[in-house]
Amino acid sequence: MSTSGCRKFSSRDLYSLDANFKSIFSFPEGSTWTYYLSTDTNQRETVILKNKQEGKMRFDNLEQEFISYELHSTTDSQQLVRCMATGENTARFALLHKDTFFRQVAEMYYSSSLFSGIMGNGDTVNYLPTLSVGDVMYFNVIELKSSRKKIYSRLYFSSNTGIVRKDYVDGSTYLLKSFR
């Protein structure tokens, strides 16, 4: 008998998403965000999380934890969120917007509990100690400034809530009213 045909890997490198990263991007199926236009509180947008997938992708001797889901809006095109562990204590977040096909509109890199823009794409990340959105004060907010200028100029993220404010390239701003 020959043993040289198939090679089994005795161990795999496992890249996991840490709790800090997940607190910003991992929400249950059916989570709902309601936003209002900052200049007209009667104009609202409801976003519902659908088709959540999470698990581990396996390639040869590598396992990478991932989260993926769709965001369905009452006023905007469908969006896709993709999160992937890329190494030990590192991960990437990408937001894709659908027009005729999905295209990336925002992206962040995560390393050792800090977010940054992806090298080469020009997106930048700032940390805000607080951000007031309507009548709610959010702490330790991540501001992602997109260099792509296709949909959003800035997005603001808070732990356990996700996106709390969306600044569009047309100058409009949507503020989070409620999350459940």
PDB file of C-alpha atoms in Angstrom:
ATOM      1  CA  MET A   1       0.000   0.000   0.000  1.00  0.00           C
ATOM      2  CA  SER A   2       1.221   3.455  -0.871  1.00  0.00           C
ATOM      3  CA  THR A   3       0.866   6.346   1.555  1.00  0.00           C
ATOM      4  CA  SER A   4       2.030   9.126  -0.716  1.00  0.00           C
ATOM      5  CA  GLY A   5      -1.330   9.845  -2.463  1.00  0.00           C
ATOM      6  CA  CYS A   6      -3.392  12.043  -0.143  1.00  0.00           C
ATOM      7  CA  ARG A   7      -1.898  14.105   2.600  1.00  0.00           C
ATOM      8  CA  LYS A   8      -3.968  14.887   5.661  1.00  0.00           C
ATOM      9  CA  PHE A   9      -3.173  17.967   7.637  1.00  0.00           C
ATOM     10  CA  SER A  10      -2.615  17.134  11.263  1.00  0.00           C
ATOM     11  CA  SER A  11      -3.352  20.644  12.480  1.00  0.00           C
ATOM     12  CA  ARG A  12      -4.944  23.772  11.111  1.00  0.00           C
ATOM     13  CA  ASP A  13      -4.240  27.395  11.762  1.00  0.00           C
ATOM     14  CA  LEU A  14      -7.449  28.865  13.187  1.00  0.00           C
ATOM     15  CA  TYR A  15      -8.171  32.553  12.726  1.00  0.00           C
ATOM     16  CA  SER A  16     -11.069  33.712  14.885  1.00  0.00           C
ATOM     17  CA  LEU A  17     -12.995  36.975  15.156  1.00  0.00           C
ATOM     18  CA  ASP A  18     -12.581  38.386  18.647  1.00  0.00           C
ATOM     19  CA  ALA A  19     -15.413  39.641  20.871  1.00  0.00           C
ATOM     20  CA  ASN A  20     -14.592  43.335  20.297  1.00  0.00           C
ATOM     21  CA  PHE A  21     -14.893  42.933  16.521  1.00  0.00           C
ATOM     22  CA  LYS A  22     -18.080  40.886  16.799  1.00  0.00           C
ATOM     23  CA  SER A  23     -19.721  43.465  19.082  1.00  0.00           C
ATOM     24  CA  ILE A  24     -19.682  45.936  16.191  1.00  0.00           C
ATOM     25  CA  PHE A  25     -20.685  43.640  13.312  1.00  0.00           C
ATOM     26  CA  SER A  26     -22.438  40.505  14.577  1.00  0.00           C
ATOM     27  CA  PHE A  27     -26.198  40.766  15.121  1.00  0.00           C
ATOM     28  CA  PRO A  28     -29.008  38.189  15.092  1.00  0.00           C
ATOM     29  CA  GLU A  29     -31.144  37.459  12.059  1.00  0.00           C
ATOM     30  CA  GLY A  30     -34.035  39.932  11.904  1.00  0.00           C
ATOM     31  CA  SER A  31     -32.221  42.752  13.720  1.00  0.00           C
ATOM     32  CA  THR A  32     -33.802  46.063  12.733  1.00  0.00           C
ATOM     33  CA  TRP A  33     -32.386  49.586  12.602  1.00  0.00           C
ATOM     34  CA  THR A  34     -34.644  52.612  12.082  1.00  0.00           C
ATOM     35  CA  TYR A  35     -33.018  55.838  10.876  1.00  0.00           C
ATOM     36  CA  TYR A  36     -34.407  59.297  10.187  1.00  0.00           C
ATOM     37  CA  LEU A  37     -33.176  62.067   7.936  1.00  0.00           C
ATOM     38  CA  SER A  38     -31.489  64.719  10.087  1.00  0.00           C
ATOM     39  CA  THR A  39     -33.269  67.565   8.235  1.00  0.00           C
ATOM     40  CA  ASP A  40     -36.712  65.910   8.166  1.00  0.00           C
ATOM     41  CA  THR A  41     -37.552  63.520  11.017  1.00  0.00           C
ATOM     42  CA  ASN A  42     -40.646  62.329   9.108  1.00  0.00           C
ATOM     43  CA  GLN A  43     -38.444  60.748   6.433  1.00  0.00           C
ATOM     44  CA  ARG A  44     -37.418  57.344   7.791  1.00  0.00           C
ATOM     45  CA  GLU A  45     -35.473  54.309   6.688  1.00  0.00           C
ATOM     46  CA  THR A  46     -35.824  50.826   8.157  1.00  0.00           C
ATOM     47  CA  VAL A  47     -33.019  48.304   7.660  1.00  0.00           C
ATOM     48  CA  ILE A  48     -33.491  44.591   8.398  1.00  0.00           C
ATOM     49  CA  LEU A  49     -30.710  42.005   8.679  1.00  0.00           C
ATOM     50  CA  LYS A  50     -31.445  38.900   6.586  1.00  0.00           C
ATOM     51  CA  ASN A  51     -29.704  35.728   5.417  1.00  0.00           C
ATOM     52  CA  LYS A  52     -27.003  35.717   8.085  1.00  0.00           C
ATOM     53  CA  GLN A  53     -24.286  33.145   7.634  1.00  0.00           C
ATOM     54  CA  GLU A  54     -21.444  32.517   9.999  1.00  0.00           C
ATOM     55  CA  GLY A  55     -18.922  29.789  10.483  1.00  0.00           C
ATOM     56  CA  LYS A  56     -15.472  28.773   9.373  1.00  0.00           C
ATOM     57  CA  MET A  57     -14.061  28.636   5.880  1.00  0.00           C
ATOM     58  CA  ARG A  58     -11.513  25.854   5.485  1.00  0.00           C
ATOM     59  CA  PHE A  59      -8.600  25.846   3.070  1.00  0.00           C
ATOM     60  CA  ASP A  60      -5.952  23.151   3.366  1.00  0.00           C
ATOM     61  CA  ASN A  61      -4.406  23.872   6.780  1.00  0.00           C
ATOM     62  CA  LEU A  62      -6.297  27.114   7.463  1.00  0.00           C
ATOM     63  CA  GLU A  63      -9.653  27.904   9.092  1.00  0.00           C
ATOM     64  CA  GLN A  64     -10.988  31.453   8.965  1.00  0.00           C
ATOM     65  CA  GLU A  65     -14.060  32.522  10.928  1.00  0.00           C
ATOM     66  CA  PHE A  66     -16.506  34.648   8.939  1.00  0.00           C
ATOM     67  CA  ILE A  67     -19.805  36.524   9.246  1.00  0.00           C
ATOM     68  CA  SER A  68     -21.903  37.535   6.262  1.00  0.00           C
ATOM     69  CA  TYR A  69     -25.391  39.006   5.992  1.00  0.00           C
ATOM     70  CA  GLU A  70     -27.657  41.167   3.871  1.00  0.00           C
ATOM     71  CA  LEU A  71     -29.107  44.514   4.910  1.00  0.00           C
ATOM     72  CA  HIS A  72     -32.506  45.201   3.324  1.00  0.00           C
ATOM     73  CA  SER A  73     -33.621  48.839   3.381  1.00  0.00           C
ATOM     74  CA  THR A  74     -37.012  50.425   2.820  1.00  0.00           C
ATOM     75  CA  THR A  75     -35.404  53.348   0.946  1.00  0.00           C
ATOM     76  CA  ASP A  76     -32.018  52.166  -0.360  1.00  0.00           C
ATOM     77  CA  SER A  77     -30.528  49.292  -2.329  1.00  0.00           C
ATOM     78  CA  GLN A  78     -29.670  46.003  -0.702  1.00  0.00           C
ATOM     79  CA  GLN A  79     -26.274  45.851   1.000  1.00  0.00           C
ATOM     80  CA  LEU A  80     -24.009  42.998   1.929  1.00  0.00           C
ATOM     81  CA  VAL A  81     -21.742  42.881   4.984  1.00  0.00           C
ATOM     82  CA  ARG A  82     -18.734  40.567   4.968  1.00  0.00           C
ATOM     83  CA  CYS A  83     -16.412  40.037   7.917  1.00  0.00           C
ATOM     84  CA  MET A  84     -13.463  37.651   7.849  1.00  0.00           C
ATOM     85  CA  ALA A  85     -10.687  36.777  10.274  1.00  0.00           C
ATOM     86  CA  THR A  86      -7.488  37.219   8.269  1.00  0.00           C
ATOM     87  CA  GLY A  87      -4.846  36.256  10.789  1.00  0.00           C
ATOM     88  CA  GLU A  88      -4.173  36.020  14.469  1.00  0.00           C
ATOM     89  CA  ASN A  89      -6.037  39.002  16.042  1.00  0.00           C
ATOM     90  CA  THR A  90      -6.741  40.518  12.605  1.00  0.00           C
ATOM     91  CA  ALA A  91      -9.874  40.808  10.494  1.00  0.00           C
ATOM     92  CA  ARG A  92     -11.514  42.754   7.687  1.00  0.00           C
ATOM     93  CA  PHE A  93     -14.946  44.341   7.349  1.00  0.00           C
ATOM     94  CA  ALA A  94     -16.417  45.148   3.939  1.00  0.00           C
ATOM     95  CA  LEU A  95     -19.727  46.780   3.022  1.00  0.00           C
ATOM     96  CA  LEU A  96     -21.010  46.183  -0.497  1.00  0.00           C
ATOM     97  CA  HIS A  97     -23.870  48.126  -2.094  1.00  0.00           C
ATOM     98  CA  LYS A  98     -26.047  46.700  -4.858  1.00  0.00           C
ATOM     99  CA  ASP A  99     -26.960  48.665  -7.963  1.00  0.00           C
ATOM    100  CA  THR A 100     -26.740  46.385 -11.018  1.00  0.00           C
ATOM    101  CA  PHE A 101     -24.218  44.267  -9.090  1.00  0.00           C
ATOM    102  CA  PHE A 102     -22.567  44.448  -5.668  1.00  0.00           C
ATOM    103  CA  ARG A 103     -19.648  46.829  -5.334  1.00  0.00           C
ATOM    104  CA  GLN A 104     -17.611  47.662  -2.297  1.00  0.00           C
ATOM    105  CA  VAL A 105     -18.330  51.060  -0.736  1.00  0.00           C
ATOM    106  CA  ALA A 106     -16.543  50.794   2.626  1.00  0.00           C
ATOM    107  CA  GLU A 107     -13.856  48.638   4.189  1.00  0.00           C
ATOM    108  CA  MET A 108     -11.861  48.503   7.424  1.00  0.00           C
ATOM    109  CA  TYR A 109      -8.935  46.482   8.685  1.00  0.00           C
ATOM    110  CA  TYR A 110      -8.788  45.296  12.302  1.00  0.00           C
ATOM    111  CA  SER A 111      -5.617  44.398  14.165  1.00  0.00           C
ATOM    112  CA  SER A 112      -5.151  43.863  17.898  1.00  0.00           C
ATOM    113  CA  SER A 113      -8.394  45.678  18.835  1.00  0.00           C
ATOM    114  CA  LEU A 114      -7.766  48.693  16.569  1.00  0.00           C
ATOM    115  CA  PHE A 115      -9.466  49.572  13.297  1.00  0.00           C
ATOM    116  CA  SER A 116      -7.771  51.303  10.387  1.00  0.00           C
ATOM    117  CA  GLY A 117      -8.344  51.955   6.732  1.00  0.00           C
ATOM    118  CA  ILE A 118      -7.121  49.377   4.241  1.00  0.00           C
ATOM    119  CA  MET A 119      -3.702  50.241   2.861  1.00  0.00           C
ATOM    120  CA  GLY A 120      -3.985  51.549  -0.657  1.00  0.00           C
ATOM    121  CA  ASN A 121      -7.710  52.346  -0.803  1.00  0.00           C
ATOM    122  CA  GLY A 122      -7.562  55.691   1.021  1.00  0.00           C
ATOM    123  CA  ASP A 123     -10.319  55.021   3.582  1.00  0.00           C
ATOM    124  CA  THR A 124      -9.481  56.443   7.016  1.00  0.00           C
ATOM    125  CA  VAL A 125     -10.643  55.602  10.518  1.00  0.00           C
ATOM    126  CA  ASN A 126     -10.986  57.956  13.480  1.00  0.00           C
ATOM    127  CA  TYR A 127     -11.931  57.134  17.049  1.00  0.00           C
ATOM    128  CA  LEU A 128     -14.439  59.409  18.729  1.00  0.00           C
ATOM    129  CA  PRO A 129     -14.791  59.192  22.534  1.00  0.00           C
ATOM    130  CA  THR A 130     -18.474  60.166  22.220  1.00  0.00           C
ATOM    131  CA  LEU A 131     -21.006  60.921  19.512  1.00  0.00           C
ATOM    132  CA  SER A 132     -24.466  62.322  20.115  1.00  0.00           C
ATOM    133  CA  VAL A 133     -27.047  60.912  17.694  1.00  0.00           C
ATOM    134  CA  GLY A 134     -30.450  62.435  18.335  1.00  0.00           C
ATOM    135  CA  ASP A 135     -31.054  62.025  22.060  1.00  0.00           C
ATOM    136  CA  VAL A 136     -28.604  59.122  22.537  1.00  0.00           C
ATOM    137  CA  MET A 137     -24.928  59.433  23.476  1.00  0.00           C
ATOM    138  CA  TYR A 138     -22.696  56.697  22.026  1.00  0.00           C
ATOM    139  CA  PHE A 139     -19.232  56.006  23.430  1.00  0.00           C
ATOM    140  CA  ASN A 140     -16.050  54.820  21.706  1.00  0.00           C
ATOM    141  CA  VAL A 141     -17.420  55.399  18.212  1.00  0.00           C
ATOM    142  CA  ILE A 142     -15.542  54.414  15.071  1.00  0.00           C
ATOM    143  CA  GLU A 143     -15.787  56.906  12.206  1.00  0.00           C
ATOM    144  CA  LEU A 144     -15.006  55.431   8.783  1.00  0.00           C
ATOM    145  CA  LYS A 145     -14.357  58.061   6.121  1.00  0.00           C
ATOM    146  CA  SER A 146     -14.722  56.538   2.665  1.00  0.00           C
ATOM    147  CA  SER A 147     -12.424  57.737  -0.100  1.00  0.00           C
ATOM    148  CA  ARG A 148     -14.596  56.080  -2.745  1.00  0.00           C
ATOM    149  CA  LYS A 149     -17.333  58.755  -2.534  1.00  0.00           C
ATOM    150  CA  LYS A 150     -19.835  56.448  -4.238  1.00  0.00           C
ATOM    151  CA  ILE A 151     -22.573  56.169  -1.599  1.00  0.00           C
ATOM    152  CA  TYR A 152     -21.285  57.234   1.812  1.00  0.00           C
ATOM    153  CA  SER A 153     -18.814  59.901   2.799  1.00  0.00           C
ATOM    154  CA  ARG A 154     -18.762  58.675   6.420  1.00  0.00           C
ATOM    155  CA  LEU A 155     -20.188  55.854   8.525  1.00  0.00           C
ATOM    156  CA  TYR A 156     -20.216  55.801  12.336  1.00  0.00           C
ATOM    157  CA  PHE A 157     -20.169  52.496  14.256  1.00  0.00           C
ATOM    158  CA  SER A 158     -20.842  51.724  17.918  1.00  0.00           C
ATOM    159  CA  SER A 159     -20.473  48.456  19.821  1.00  0.00           C
ATOM    160  CA  ASN A 160     -23.618  46.385  20.247  1.00  0.00           C
ATOM    161  CA  THR A 161     -25.499  48.686  17.851  1.00  0.00           C
ATOM    162  CA  GLY A 162     -23.669  48.792  14.500  1.00  0.00           C
ATOM    163  CA  ILE A 163     -24.090  51.817  12.249  1.00  0.00           C
ATOM    164  CA  VAL A 164     -25.495  54.758  14.231  1.00  0.00           C
ATOM    165  CA  ARG A 165     -25.058  57.471  11.603  1.00  0.00           C
ATOM    166  CA  LYS A 166     -24.723  57.504   7.813  1.00  0.00           C
ATOM    167  CA  ASP A 167     -23.431  60.539   5.930  1.00  0.00           C
ATOM    168  CA  TYR A 168     -24.156  60.240   2.219  1.00  0.00           C
ATOM    169  CA  VAL A 169     -22.104  61.840  -0.561  1.00  0.00           C
ATOM    170  CA  ASP A 170     -25.152  63.927  -1.569  1.00  0.00           C
ATOM    171  CA  GLY A 171     -24.958  65.724   1.804  1.00  0.00           C
ATOM    172  CA  SER A 172     -27.863  63.960   3.505  1.00  0.00           C
ATOM    173  CA  THR A 173     -27.382  62.398   6.942  1.00  0.00           C
ATOM    174  CA  TYR A 174     -29.401  59.576   8.470  1.00  0.00           C
ATOM    175  CA  LEU A 175     -29.362  59.168  12.254  1.00  0.00           C
ATOM    176  CA  LEU A 176     -30.273  56.048  14.193  1.00  0.00           C
ATOM    177  CA  LYS A 177     -33.627  56.347  15.952  1.00  0.00           C
ATOM    178  CA  SER A 178     -33.950  52.771  17.251  1.00  0.00           C
ATOM    179  CA  PHE A 179     -32.319  49.354  17.130  1.00  0.00           C
ATOM    180  CA  ARG A 180     -33.783  46.010  18.106  1.00  0.00           C
TER     181      ARG A 180
END
